[in-house]
PDB file of C-alpha atoms in Angstrom:
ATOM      1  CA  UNK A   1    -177.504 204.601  62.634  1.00  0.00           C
ATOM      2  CA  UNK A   2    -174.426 206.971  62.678  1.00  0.00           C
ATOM      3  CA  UNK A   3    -174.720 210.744  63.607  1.00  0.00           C
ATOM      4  CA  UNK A   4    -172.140 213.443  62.765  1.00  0.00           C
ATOM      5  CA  UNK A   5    -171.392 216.766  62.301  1.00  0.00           C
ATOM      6  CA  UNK A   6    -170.622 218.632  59.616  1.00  0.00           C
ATOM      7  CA  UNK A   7    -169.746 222.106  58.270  1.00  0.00           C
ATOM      8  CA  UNK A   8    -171.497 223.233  55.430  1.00  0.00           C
ATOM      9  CA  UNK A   9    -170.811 226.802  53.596  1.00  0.00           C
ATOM     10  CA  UNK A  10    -169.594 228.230  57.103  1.00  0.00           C
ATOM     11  CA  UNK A  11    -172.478 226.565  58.713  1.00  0.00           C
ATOM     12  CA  UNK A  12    -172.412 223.632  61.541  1.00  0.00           C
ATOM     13  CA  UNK A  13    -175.011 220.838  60.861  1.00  0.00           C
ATOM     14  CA  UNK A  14    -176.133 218.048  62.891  1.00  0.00           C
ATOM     15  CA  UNK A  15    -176.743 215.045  60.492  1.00  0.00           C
ATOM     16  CA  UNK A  16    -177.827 211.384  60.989  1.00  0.00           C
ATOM     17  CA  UNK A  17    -177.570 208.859  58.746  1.00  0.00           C
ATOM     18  CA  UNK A  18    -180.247 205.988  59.153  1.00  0.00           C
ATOM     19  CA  UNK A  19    -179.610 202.490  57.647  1.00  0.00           C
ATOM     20  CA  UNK A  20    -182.983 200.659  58.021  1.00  0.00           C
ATOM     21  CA  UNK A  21    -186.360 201.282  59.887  1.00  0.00           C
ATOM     22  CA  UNK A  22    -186.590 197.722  61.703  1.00  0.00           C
ATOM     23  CA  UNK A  23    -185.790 194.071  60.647  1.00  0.00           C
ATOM     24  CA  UNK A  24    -185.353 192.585  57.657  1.00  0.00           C
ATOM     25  CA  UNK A  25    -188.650 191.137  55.946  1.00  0.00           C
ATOM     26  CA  UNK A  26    -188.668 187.709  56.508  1.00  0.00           C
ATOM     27  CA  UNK A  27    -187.106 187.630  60.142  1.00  0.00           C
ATOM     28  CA  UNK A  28    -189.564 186.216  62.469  1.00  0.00           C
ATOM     29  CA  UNK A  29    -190.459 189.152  65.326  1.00  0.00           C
ATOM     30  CA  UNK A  30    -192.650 187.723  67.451  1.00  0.00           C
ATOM     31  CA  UNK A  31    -191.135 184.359  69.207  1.00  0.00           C
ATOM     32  CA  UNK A  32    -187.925 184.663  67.753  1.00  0.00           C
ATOM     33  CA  UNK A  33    -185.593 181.987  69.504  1.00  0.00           C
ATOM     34  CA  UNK A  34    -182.279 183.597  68.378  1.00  0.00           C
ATOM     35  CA  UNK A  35    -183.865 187.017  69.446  1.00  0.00           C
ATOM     36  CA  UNK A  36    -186.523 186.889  72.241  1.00  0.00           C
ATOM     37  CA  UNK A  37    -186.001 190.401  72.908  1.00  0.00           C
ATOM     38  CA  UNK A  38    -186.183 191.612  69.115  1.00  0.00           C
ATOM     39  CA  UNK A  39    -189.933 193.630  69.336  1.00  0.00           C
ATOM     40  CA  UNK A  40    -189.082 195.214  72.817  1.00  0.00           C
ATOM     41  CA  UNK A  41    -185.232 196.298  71.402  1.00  0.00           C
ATOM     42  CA  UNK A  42    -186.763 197.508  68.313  1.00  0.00           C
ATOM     43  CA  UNK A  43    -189.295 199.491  70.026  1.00  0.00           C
ATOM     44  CA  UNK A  44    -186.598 200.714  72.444  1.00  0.00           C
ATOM     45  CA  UNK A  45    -184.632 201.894  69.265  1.00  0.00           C
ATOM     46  CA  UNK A  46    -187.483 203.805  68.027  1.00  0.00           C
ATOM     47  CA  UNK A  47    -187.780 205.717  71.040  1.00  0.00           C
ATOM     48  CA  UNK A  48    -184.009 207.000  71.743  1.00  0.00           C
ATOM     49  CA  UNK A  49    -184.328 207.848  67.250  1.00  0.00           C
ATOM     50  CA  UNK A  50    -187.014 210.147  68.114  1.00  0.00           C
ATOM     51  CA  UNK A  51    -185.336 211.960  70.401  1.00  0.00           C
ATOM     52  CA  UNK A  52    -182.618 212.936  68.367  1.00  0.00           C
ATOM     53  CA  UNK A  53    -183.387 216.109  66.195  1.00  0.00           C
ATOM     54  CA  UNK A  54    -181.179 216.312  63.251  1.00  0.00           C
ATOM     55  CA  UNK A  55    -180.611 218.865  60.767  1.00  0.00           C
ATOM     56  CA  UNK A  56    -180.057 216.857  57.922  1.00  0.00           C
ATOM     57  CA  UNK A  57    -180.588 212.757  57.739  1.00  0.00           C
ATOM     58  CA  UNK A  58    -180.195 210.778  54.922  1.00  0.00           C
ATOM     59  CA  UNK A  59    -181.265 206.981  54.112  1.00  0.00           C
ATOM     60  CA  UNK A  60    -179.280 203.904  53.126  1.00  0.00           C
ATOM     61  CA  UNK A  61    -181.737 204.188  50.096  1.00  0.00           C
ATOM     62  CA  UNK A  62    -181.638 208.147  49.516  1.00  0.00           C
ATOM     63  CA  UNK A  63    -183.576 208.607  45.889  1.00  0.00           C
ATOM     64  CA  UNK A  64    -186.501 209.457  47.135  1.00  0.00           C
ATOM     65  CA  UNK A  65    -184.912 212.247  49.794  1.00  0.00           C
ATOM     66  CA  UNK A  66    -182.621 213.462  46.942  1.00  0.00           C
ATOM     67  CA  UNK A  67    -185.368 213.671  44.244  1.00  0.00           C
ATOM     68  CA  UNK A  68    -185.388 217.311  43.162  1.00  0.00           C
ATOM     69  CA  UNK A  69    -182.262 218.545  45.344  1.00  0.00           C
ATOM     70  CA  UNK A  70    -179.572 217.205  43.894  1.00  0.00           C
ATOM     71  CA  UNK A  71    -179.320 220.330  41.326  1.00  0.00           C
ATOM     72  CA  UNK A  72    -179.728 222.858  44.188  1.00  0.00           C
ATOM     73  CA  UNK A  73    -176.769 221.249  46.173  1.00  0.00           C
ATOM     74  CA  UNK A  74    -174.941 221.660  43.102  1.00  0.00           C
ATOM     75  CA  UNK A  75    -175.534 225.189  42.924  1.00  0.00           C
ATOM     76  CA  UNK A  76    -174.792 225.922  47.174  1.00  0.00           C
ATOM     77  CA  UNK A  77    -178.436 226.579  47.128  1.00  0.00           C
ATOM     78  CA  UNK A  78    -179.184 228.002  50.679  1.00  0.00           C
ATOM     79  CA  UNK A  79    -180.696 227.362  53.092  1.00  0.00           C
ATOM     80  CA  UNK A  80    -179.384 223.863  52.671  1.00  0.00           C
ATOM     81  CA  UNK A  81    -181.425 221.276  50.805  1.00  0.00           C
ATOM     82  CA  UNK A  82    -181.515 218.425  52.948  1.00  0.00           C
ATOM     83  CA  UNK A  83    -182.164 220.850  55.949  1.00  0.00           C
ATOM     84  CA  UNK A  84    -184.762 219.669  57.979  1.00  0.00           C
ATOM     85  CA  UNK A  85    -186.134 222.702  60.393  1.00  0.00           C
ATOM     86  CA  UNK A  86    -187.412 220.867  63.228  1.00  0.00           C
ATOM     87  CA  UNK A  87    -186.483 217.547  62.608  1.00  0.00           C
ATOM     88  CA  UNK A  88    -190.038 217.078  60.729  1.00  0.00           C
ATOM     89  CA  UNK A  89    -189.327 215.211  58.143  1.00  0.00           C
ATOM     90  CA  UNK A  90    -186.996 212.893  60.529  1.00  0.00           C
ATOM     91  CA  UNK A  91    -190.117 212.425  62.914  1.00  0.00           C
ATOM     92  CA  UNK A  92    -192.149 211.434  60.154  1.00  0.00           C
ATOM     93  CA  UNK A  93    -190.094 209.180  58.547  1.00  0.00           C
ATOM     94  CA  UNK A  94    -189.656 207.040  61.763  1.00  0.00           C
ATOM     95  CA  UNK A  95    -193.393 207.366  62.745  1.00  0.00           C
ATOM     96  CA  UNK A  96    -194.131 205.532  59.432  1.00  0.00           C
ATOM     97  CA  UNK A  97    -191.022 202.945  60.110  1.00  0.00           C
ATOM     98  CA  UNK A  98    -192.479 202.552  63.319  1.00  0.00           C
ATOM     99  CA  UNK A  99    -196.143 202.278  62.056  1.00  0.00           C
ATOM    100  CA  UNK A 100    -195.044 199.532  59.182  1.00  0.00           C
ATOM    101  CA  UNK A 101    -192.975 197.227  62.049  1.00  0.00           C
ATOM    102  CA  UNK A 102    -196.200 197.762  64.680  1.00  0.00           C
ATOM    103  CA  UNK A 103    -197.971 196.334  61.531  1.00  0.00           C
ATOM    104  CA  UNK A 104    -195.627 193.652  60.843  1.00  0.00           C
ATOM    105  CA  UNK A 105    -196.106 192.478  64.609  1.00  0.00           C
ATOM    106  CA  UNK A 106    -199.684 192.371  64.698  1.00  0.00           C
ATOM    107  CA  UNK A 107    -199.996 190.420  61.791  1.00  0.00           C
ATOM    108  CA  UNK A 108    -197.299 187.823  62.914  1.00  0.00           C
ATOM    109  CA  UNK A 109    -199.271 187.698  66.702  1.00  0.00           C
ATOM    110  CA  UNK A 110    -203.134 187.465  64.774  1.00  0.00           C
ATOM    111  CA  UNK A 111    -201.220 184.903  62.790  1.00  0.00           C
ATOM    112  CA  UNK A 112    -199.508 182.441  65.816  1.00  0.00           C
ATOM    113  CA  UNK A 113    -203.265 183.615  67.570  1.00  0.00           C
ATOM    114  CA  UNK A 114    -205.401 181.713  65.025  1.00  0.00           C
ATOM    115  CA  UNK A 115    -203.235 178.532  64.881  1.00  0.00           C
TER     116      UNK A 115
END
């Protein structure tokens, strides 16, 4: 997670750039030796993301965020793009990353539960 500013067609934008929404599929959450602390520092990381309100974020995957915009950057469409008035589409995006790894750690607990 890296956050910046930059100026855009006179205008000053806030913009964070998000790599991933939680751990890698595969890594064990829930009694990880190497990482006892990994559900409680992931949660933690959630909570300081939300608090940030960018203007403009983009992913380490951006397709789907681009799709349809690319053309209108091209032409200095304005308002910007990628703007995101109230940080909506930011909020959402980590309330669903945060949804799919509170998934991810119920299943591995019901899991270690019914052995």
């Amino acid at each position: 997670m890296w956050t910046t500013d930059v100026t855009d067609g006179g205008k000053n934008y806030n913009v964070a750039i998000f790599g991933c929404g939680g751990p890698n599929g595969g890594v064990k959450l829930v009694g990880n030796q190497q990482f006892p602390t990994l559900v409680a520092d992931t949660m933690g990381t959630f909570r300081k993301l939300k608090m940030l309100t960018p203007d403009i974020y983009v992913t380490g995957h951006p397709q789907m965020l681009f799709a349809g915009k690319i053309e209108r950057m091209k032409n200095n469409e304005r308002p910007h793009p990628l703007l995101d008035p109230g940080a909506r589409a930011w909020t959402k995006m980590l309330d669903d990353a945060q949804a799919a790894f509170e998934k991810r750690v119920a299943a591995e607990r019901a899991q270690s539960s019914s052995r």
